XYZ file of N, CA, C and O in Angstrom:
836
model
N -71.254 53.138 52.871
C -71.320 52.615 54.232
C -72.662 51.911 54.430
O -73.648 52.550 54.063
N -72.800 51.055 54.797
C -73.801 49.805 55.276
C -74.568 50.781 56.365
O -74.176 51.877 56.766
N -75.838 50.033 56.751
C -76.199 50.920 57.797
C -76.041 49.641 59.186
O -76.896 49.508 60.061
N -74.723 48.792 59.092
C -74.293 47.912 59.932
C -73.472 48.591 60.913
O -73.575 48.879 62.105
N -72.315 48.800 59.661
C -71.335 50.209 60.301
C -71.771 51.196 60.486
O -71.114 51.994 61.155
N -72.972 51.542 60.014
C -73.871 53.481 60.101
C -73.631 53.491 62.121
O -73.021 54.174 62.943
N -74.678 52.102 62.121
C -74.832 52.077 63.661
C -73.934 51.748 64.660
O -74.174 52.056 65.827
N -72.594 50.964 64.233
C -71.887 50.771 65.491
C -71.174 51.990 65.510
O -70.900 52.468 66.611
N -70.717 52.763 64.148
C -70.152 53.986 64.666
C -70.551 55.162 65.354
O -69.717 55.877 65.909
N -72.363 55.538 65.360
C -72.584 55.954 66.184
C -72.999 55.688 67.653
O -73.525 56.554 68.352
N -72.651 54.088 68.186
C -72.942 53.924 69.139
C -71.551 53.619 70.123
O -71.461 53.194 71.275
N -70.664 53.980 69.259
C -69.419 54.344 70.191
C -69.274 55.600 70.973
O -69.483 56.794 70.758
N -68.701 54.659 72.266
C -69.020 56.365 73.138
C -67.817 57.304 73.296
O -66.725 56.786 73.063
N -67.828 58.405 73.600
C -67.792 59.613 72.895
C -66.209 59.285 73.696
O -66.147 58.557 74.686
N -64.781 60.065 72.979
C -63.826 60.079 73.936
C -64.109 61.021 74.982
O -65.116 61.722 75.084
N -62.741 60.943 76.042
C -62.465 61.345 77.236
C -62.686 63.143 76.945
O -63.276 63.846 77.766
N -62.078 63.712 75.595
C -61.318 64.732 74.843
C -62.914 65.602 74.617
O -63.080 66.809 74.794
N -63.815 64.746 74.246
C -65.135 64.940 73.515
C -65.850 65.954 74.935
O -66.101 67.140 75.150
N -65.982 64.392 75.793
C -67.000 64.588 77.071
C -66.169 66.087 78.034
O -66.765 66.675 78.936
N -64.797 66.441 77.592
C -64.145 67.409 78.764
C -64.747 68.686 77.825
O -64.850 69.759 78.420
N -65.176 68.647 76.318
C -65.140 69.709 76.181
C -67.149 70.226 75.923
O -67.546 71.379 76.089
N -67.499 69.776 75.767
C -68.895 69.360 76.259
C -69.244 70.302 77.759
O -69.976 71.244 78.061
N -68.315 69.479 78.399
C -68.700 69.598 80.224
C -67.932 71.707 80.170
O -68.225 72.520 81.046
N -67.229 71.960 79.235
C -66.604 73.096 79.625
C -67.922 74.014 78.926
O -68.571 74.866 79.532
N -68.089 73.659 77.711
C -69.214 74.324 77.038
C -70.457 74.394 77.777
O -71.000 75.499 77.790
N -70.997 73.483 78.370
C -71.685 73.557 79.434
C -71.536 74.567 80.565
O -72.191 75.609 80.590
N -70.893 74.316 81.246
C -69.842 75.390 81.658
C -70.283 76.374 81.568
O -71.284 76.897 82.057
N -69.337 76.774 80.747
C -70.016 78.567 80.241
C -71.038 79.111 80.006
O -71.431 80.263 80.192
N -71.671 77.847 79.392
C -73.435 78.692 79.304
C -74.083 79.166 80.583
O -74.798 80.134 80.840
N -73.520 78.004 81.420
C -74.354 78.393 82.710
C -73.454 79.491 82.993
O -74.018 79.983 83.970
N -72.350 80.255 82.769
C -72.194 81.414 83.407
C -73.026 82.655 83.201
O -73.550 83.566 83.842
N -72.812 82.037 81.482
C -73.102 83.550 80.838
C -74.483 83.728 81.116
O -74.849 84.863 81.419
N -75.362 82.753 81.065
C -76.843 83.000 81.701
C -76.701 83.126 83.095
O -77.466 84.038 83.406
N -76.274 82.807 83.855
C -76.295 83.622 85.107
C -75.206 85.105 85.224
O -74.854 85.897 86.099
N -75.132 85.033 84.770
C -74.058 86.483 84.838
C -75.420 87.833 84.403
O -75.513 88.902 85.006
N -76.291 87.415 83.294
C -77.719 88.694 82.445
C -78.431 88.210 83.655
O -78.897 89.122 84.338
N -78.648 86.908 84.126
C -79.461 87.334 85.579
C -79.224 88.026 87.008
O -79.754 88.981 87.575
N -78.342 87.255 87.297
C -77.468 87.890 88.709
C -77.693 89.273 88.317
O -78.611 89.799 88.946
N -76.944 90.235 87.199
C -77.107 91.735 86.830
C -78.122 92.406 87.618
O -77.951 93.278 88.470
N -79.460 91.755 87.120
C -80.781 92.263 87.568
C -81.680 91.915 88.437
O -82.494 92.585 89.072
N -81.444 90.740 88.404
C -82.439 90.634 89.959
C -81.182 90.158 91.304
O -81.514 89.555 92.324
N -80.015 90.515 91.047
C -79.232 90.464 91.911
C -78.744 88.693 92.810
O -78.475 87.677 92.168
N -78.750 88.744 93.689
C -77.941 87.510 94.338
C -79.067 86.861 94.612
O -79.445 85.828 94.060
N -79.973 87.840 96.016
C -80.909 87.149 96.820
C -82.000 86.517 95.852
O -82.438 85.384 96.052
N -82.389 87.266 94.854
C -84.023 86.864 93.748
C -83.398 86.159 92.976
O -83.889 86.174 91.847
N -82.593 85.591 93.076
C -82.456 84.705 91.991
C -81.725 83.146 92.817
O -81.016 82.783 93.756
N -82.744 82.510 91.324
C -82.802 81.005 91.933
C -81.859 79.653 91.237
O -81.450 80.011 90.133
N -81.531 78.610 91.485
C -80.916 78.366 90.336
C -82.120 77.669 89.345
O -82.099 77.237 88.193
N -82.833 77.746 90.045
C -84.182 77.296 88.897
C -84.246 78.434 87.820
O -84.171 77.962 86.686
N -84.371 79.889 87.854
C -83.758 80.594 87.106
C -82.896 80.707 85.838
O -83.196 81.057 84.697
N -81.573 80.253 86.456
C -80.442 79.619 86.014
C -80.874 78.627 84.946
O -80.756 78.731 83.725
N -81.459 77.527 85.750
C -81.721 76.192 84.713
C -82.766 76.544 83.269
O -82.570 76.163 82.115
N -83.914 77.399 83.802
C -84.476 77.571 82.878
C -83.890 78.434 81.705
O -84.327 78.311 80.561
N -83.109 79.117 81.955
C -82.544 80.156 81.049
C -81.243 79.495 80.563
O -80.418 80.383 80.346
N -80.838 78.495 80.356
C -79.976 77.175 80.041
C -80.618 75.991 79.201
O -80.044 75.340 78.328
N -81.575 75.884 79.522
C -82.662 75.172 79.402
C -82.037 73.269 79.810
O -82.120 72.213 79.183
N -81.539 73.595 80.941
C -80.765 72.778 81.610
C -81.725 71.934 82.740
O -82.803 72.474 82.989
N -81.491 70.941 83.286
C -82.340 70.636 84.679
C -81.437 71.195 86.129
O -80.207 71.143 86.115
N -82.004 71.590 87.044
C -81.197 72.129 88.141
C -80.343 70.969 88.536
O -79.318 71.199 89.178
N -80.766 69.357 88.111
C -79.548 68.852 88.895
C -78.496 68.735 87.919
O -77.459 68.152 88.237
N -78.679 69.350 86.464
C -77.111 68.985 85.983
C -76.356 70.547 85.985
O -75.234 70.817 85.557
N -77.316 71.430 86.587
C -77.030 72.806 87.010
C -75.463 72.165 88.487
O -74.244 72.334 88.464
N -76.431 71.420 89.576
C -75.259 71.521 90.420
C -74.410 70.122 90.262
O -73.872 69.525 91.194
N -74.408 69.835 89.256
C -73.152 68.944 89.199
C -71.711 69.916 88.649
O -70.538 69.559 88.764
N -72.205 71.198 88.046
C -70.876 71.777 88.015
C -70.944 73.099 89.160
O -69.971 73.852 89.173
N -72.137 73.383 90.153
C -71.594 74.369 91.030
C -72.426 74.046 92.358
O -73.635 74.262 92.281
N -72.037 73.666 93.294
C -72.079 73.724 94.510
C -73.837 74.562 95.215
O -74.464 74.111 96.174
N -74.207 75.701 94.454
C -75.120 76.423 95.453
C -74.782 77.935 93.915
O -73.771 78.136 93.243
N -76.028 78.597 93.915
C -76.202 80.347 93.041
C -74.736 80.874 93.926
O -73.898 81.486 93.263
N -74.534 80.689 95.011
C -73.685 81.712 95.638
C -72.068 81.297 94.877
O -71.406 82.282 94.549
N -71.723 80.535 94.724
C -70.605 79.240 93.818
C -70.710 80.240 92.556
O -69.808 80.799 91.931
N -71.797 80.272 92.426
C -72.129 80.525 90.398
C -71.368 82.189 90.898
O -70.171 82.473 90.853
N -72.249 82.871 91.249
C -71.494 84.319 91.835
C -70.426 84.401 92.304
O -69.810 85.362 91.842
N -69.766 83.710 93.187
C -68.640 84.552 92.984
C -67.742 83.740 92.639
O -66.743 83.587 93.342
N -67.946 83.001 91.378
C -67.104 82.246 90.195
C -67.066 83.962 88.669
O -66.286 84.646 88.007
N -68.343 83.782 88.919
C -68.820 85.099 87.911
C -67.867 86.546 88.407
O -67.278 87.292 87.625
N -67.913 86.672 89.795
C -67.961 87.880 90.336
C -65.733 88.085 89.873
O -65.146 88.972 89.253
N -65.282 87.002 90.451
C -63.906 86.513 90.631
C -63.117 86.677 88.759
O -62.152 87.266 88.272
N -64.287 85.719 88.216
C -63.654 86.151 86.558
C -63.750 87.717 85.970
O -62.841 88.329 85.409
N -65.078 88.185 86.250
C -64.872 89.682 86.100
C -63.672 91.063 86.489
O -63.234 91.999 85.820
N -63.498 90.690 87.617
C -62.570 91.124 88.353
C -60.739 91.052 88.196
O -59.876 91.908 88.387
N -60.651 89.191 87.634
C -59.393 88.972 87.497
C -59.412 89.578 85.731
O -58.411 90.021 85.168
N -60.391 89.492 85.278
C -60.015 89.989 83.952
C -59.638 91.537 83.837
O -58.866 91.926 82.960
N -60.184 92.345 84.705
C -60.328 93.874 84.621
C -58.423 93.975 85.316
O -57.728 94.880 84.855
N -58.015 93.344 86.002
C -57.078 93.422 86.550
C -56.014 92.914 85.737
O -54.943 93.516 85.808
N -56.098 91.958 85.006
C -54.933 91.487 84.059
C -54.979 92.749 82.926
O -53.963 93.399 82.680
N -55.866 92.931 82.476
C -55.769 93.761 81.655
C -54.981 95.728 82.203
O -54.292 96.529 81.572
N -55.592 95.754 83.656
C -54.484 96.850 83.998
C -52.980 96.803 84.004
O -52.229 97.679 83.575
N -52.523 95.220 84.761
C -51.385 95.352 84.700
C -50.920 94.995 83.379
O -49.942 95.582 82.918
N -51.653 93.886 82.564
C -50.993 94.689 80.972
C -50.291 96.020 80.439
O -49.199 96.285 79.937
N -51.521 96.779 80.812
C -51.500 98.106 80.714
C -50.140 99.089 81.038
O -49.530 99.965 80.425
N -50.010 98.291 82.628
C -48.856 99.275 83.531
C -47.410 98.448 82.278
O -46.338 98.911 81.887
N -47.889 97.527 82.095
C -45.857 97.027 81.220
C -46.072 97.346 80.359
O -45.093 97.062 79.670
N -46.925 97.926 79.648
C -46.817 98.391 78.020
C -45.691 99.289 78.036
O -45.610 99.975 79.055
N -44.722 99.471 77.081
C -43.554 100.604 76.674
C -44.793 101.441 76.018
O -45.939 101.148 75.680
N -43.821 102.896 76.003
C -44.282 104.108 75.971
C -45.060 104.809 77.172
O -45.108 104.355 78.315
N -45.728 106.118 76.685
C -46.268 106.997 77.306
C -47.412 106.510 78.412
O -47.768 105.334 78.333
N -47.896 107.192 79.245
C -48.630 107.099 80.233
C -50.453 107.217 79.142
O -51.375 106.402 79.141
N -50.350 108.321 78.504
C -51.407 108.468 77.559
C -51.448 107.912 76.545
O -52.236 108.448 75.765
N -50.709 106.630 75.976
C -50.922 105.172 75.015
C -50.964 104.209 75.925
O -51.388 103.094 75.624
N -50.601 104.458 76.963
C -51.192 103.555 78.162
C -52.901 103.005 78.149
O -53.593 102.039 77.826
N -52.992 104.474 78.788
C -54.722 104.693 79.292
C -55.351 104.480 77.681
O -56.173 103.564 77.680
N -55.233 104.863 76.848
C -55.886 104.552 75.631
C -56.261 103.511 75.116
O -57.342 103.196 74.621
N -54.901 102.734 75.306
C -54.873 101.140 75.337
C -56.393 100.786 76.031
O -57.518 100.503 75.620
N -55.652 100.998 77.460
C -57.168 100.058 78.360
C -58.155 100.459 78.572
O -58.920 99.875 79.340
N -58.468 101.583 77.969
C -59.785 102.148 77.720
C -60.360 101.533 76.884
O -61.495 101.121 77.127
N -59.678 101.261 75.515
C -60.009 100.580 74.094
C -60.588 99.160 74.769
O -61.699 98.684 74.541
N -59.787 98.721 75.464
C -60.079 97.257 75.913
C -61.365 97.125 76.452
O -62.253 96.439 75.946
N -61.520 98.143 78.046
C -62.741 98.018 78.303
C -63.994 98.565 77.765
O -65.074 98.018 77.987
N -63.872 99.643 77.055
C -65.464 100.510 76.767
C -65.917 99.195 75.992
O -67.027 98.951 76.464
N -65.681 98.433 75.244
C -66.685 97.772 74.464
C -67.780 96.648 75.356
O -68.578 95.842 74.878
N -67.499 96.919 76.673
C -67.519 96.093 77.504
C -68.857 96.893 78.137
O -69.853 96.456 78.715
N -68.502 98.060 77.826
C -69.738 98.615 78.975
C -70.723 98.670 77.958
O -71.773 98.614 78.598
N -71.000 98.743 76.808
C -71.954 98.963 75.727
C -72.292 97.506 74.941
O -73.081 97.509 73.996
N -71.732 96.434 75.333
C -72.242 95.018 75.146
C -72.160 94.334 75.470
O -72.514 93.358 74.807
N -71.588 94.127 76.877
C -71.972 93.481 77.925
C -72.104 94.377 79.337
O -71.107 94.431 80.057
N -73.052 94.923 79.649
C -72.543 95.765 80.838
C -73.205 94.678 82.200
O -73.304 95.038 83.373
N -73.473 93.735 81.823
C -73.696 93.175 83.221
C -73.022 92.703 83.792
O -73.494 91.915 84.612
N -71.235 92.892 83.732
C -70.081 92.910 84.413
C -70.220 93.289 85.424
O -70.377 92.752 86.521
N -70.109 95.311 84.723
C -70.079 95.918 85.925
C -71.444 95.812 86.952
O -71.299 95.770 88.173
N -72.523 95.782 86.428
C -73.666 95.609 87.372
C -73.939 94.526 88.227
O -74.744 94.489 89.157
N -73.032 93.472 87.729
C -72.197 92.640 89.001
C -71.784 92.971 89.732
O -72.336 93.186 90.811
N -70.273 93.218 89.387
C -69.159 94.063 90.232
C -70.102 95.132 91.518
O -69.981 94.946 92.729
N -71.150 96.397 90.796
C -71.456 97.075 91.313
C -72.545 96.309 92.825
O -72.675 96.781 93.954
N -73.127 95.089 92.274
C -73.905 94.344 93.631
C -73.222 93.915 94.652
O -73.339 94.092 95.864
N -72.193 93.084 93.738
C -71.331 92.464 94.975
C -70.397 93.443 96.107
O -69.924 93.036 97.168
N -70.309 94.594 95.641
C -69.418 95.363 96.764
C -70.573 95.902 97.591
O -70.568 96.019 98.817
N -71.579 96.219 96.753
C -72.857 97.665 98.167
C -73.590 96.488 98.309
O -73.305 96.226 99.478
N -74.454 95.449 97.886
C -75.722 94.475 98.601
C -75.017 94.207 99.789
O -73.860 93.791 99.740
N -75.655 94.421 100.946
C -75.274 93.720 102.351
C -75.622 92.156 101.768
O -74.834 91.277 102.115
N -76.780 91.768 100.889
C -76.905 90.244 101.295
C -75.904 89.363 100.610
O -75.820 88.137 100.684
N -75.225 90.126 99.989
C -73.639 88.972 99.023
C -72.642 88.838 100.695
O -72.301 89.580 101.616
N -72.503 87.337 100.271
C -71.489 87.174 101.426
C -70.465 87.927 101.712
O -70.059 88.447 100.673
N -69.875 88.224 102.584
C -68.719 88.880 103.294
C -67.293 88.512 102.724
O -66.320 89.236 102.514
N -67.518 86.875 102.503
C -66.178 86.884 101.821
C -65.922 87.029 100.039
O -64.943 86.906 99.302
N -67.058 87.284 99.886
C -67.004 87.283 98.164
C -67.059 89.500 98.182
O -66.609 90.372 97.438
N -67.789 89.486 99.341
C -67.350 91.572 98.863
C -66.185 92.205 99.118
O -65.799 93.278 98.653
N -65.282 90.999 100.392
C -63.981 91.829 100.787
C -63.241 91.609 99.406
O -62.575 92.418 98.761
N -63.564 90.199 99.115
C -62.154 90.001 97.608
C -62.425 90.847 96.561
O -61.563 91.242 95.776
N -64.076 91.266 96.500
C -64.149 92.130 95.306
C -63.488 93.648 95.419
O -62.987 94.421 94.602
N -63.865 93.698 97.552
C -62.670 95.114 97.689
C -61.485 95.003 97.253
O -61.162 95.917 96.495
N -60.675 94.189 97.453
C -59.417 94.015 97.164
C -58.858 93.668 96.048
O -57.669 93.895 95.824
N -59.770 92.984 95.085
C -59.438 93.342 93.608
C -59.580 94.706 93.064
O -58.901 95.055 92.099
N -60.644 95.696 93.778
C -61.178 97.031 92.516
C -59.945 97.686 93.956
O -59.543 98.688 93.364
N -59.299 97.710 95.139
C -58.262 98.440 95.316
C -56.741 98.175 94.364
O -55.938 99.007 93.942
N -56.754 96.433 94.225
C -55.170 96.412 93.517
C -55.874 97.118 91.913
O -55.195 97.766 91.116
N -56.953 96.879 91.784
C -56.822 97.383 89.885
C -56.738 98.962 90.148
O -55.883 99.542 89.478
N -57.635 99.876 91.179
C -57.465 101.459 91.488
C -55.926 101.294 91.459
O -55.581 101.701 90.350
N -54.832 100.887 92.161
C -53.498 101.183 92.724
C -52.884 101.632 91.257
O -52.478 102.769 91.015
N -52.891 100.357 90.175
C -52.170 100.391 89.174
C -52.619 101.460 88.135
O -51.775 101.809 87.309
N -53.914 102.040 88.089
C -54.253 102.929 87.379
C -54.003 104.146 88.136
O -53.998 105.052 87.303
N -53.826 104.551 89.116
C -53.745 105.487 89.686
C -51.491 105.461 89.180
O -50.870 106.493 88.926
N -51.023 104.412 89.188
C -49.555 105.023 88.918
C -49.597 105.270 87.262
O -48.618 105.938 86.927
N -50.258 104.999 86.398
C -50.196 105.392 85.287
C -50.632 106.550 85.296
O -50.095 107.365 84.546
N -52.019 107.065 86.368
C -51.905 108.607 85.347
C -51.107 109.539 86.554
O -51.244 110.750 86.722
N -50.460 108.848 87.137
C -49.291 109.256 88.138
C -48.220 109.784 86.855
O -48.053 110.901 86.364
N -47.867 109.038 86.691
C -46.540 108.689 85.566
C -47.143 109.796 84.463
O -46.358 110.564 83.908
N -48.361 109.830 84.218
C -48.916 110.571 82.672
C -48.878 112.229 83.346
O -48.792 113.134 82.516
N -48.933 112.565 84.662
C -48.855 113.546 85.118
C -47.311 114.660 85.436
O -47.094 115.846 85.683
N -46.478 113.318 85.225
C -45.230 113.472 85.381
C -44.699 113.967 84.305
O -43.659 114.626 84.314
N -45.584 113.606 82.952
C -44.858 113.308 81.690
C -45.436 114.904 81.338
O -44.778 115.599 80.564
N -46.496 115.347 81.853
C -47.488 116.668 81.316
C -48.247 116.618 80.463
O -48.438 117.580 79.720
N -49.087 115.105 80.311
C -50.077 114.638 79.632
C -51.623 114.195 79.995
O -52.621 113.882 79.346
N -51.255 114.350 81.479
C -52.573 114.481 81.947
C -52.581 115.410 83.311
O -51.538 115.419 83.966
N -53.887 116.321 83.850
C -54.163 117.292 84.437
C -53.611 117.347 86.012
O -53.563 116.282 86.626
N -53.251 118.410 86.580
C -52.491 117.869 87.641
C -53.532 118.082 88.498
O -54.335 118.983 88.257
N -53.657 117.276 89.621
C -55.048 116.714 90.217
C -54.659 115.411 90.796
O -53.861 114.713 90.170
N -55.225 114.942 92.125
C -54.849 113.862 93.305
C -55.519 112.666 92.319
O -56.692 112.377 92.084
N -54.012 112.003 91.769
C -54.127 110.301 91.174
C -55.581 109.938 91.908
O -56.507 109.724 91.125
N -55.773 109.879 92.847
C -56.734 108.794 93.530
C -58.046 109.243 93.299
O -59.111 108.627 93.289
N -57.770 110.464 93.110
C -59.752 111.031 92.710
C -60.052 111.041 91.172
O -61.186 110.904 90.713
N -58.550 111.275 90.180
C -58.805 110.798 88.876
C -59.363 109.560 88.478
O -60.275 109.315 87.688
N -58.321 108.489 89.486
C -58.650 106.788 89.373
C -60.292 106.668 89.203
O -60.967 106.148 88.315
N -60.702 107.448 90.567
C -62.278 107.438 91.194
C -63.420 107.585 89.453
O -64.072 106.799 88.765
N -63.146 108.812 89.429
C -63.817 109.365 88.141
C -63.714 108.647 86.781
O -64.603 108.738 85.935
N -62.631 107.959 86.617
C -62.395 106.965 85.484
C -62.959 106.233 85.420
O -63.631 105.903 84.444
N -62.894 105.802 86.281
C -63.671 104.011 86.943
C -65.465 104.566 87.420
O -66.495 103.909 87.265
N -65.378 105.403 87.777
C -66.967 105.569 88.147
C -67.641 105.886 86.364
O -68.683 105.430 85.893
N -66.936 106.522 85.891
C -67.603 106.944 84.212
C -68.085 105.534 83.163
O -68.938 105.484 82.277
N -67.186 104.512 83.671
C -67.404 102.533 83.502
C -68.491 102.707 83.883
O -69.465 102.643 83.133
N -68.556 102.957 85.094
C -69.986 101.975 86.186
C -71.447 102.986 85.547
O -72.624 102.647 85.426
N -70.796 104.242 85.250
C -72.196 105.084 84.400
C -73.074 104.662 83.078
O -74.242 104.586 82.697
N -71.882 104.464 82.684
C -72.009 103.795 81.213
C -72.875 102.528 81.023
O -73.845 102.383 80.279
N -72.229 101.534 81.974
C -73.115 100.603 81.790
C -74.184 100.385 82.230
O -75.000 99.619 81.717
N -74.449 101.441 83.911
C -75.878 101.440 84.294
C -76.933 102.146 82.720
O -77.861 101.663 82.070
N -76.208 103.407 82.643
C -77.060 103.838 81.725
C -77.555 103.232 80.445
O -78.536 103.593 79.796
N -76.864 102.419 80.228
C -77.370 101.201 78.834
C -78.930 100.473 78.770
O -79.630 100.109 77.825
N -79.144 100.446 80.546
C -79.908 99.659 80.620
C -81.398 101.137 80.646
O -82.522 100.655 80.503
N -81.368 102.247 80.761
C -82.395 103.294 80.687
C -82.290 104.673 79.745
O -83.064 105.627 79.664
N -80.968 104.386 79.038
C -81.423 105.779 78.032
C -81.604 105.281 76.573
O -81.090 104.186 76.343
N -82.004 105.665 75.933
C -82.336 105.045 74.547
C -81.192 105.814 73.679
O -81.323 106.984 73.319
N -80.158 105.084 73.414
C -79.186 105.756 72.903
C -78.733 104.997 71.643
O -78.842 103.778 71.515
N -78.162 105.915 70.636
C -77.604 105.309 69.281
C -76.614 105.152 69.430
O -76.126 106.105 70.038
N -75.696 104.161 69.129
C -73.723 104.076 68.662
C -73.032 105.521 68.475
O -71.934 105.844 68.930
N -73.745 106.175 67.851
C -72.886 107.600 67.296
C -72.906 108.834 68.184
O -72.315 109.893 67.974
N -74.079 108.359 69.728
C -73.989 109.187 70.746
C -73.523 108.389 71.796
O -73.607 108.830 72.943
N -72.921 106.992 71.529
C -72.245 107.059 73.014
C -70.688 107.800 72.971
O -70.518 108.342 71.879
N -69.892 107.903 73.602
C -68.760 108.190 74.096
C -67.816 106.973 73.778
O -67.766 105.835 74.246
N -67.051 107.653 72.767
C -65.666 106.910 72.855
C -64.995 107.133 72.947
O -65.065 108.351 73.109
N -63.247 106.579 73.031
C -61.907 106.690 74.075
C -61.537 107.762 74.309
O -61.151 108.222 75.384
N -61.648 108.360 73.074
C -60.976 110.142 73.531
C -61.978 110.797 74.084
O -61.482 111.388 75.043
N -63.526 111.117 74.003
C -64.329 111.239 74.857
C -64.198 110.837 76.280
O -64.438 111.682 77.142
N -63.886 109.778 76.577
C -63.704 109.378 78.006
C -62.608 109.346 78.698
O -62.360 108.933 79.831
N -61.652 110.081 77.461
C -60.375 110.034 78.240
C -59.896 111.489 78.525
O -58.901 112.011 79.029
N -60.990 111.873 78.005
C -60.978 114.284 77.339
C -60.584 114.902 79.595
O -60.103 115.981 79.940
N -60.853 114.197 80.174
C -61.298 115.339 81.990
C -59.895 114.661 82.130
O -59.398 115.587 82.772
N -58.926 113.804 82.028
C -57.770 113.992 82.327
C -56.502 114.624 81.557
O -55.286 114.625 81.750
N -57.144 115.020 80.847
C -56.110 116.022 79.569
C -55.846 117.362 80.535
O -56.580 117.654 81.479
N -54.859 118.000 80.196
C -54.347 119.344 80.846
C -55.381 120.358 80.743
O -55.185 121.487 81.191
């Protein structure tokens, strides 16, 4: 190749196909770096200058894909949420038992609280901070009530079957889901090895008979 053709072929501009996937990759970075920030310094302390620097982006090609930090949150807050929820009702249509159920979506989430836990330490801002908007904490109520509903009829159903402890569905749900939100706070302050955290049958041992 000539360096005639070297240069017009790289000075052709990029397809339509190229630039959409670019703009998506983009995209995501800015989530996933705002998702380890939002975690910790929460909604209000954080800036999208923040954002940009930890992207290593400029803030204005920061808001050509989001509106305002509050956009970035509860884009972040909304994917967390719809994911925890697809994956329950997965859960509820699986054939078989109530206890290959819960095993299942236990498997799914624990890896979640031990390498990425700034999900839940999302999740956990956006429902208690008074300063997250009103309409981004009711939807987060109403996602962690429809995902409680569907886990609460599985170990409904697992209680039925005499595979898990008989005890009010709704305070099991509670304890399941609060042992998540432990896990991943605690990641961030105990100095712990792989072979002492807790896995599925560990976390699944207080609803056994």
């Amino acid at each position: 190749m000539n360096n005639d053709s070297f240069i017009r072929k790289e000075s052709m501009p990029r397809t339509e196909e190229a630039n959409q996937q670019i703009r998506e990759e983009r995209y995501q970075q800015i989530l996933m770096a705002a998702l380890k920030i939002f975690a910790h310094k929460g909604l209000t302390d954080t800036r999208i200058a923040d954002i940009a620097a930890a992207t290593g982006m400029s803030q204005g090609l920061i808001y050509r894909y989001f509106a305002s930090k509050e956009e970035v949150f509860a884009t972040l807050v909304g994917g967390v949420l719809q994911l925890t929820l697809d994956m329950a009702r997965q859960e509820a249509a699986l054939p078989g038992g109530a206890l290959e159920k819960m095993r299942w979506l236990t498997t799914q989430l624990l890896p979640y609280q031990y390498e990425q836990p700034e999900g839940v330490l999302l999740l956990i801002h956006a429902m208690v901070n008074e300063a997250v908007p009103s309409n981004i904490r009711q939807a987060s109520i109403e996602y962690s009530a429809e995902i409680q509903g569907v886990i609460q009829g599985i170990i409904a159903q697992g209680q039925a079957e005499g595979v898990f402890r008989q005890d009010s569905p709704v305070r099991l749900t509670v304890l399941y889901l609060a042992t998540f939100q432990g896990l991943a706070t605690a990641r961030g302050f105990i100095a712990q090895t792989p072979e002492s955290l807790p896995d599925v049958e560990a976390l699944l041992q207080f609803l056994r008979p």
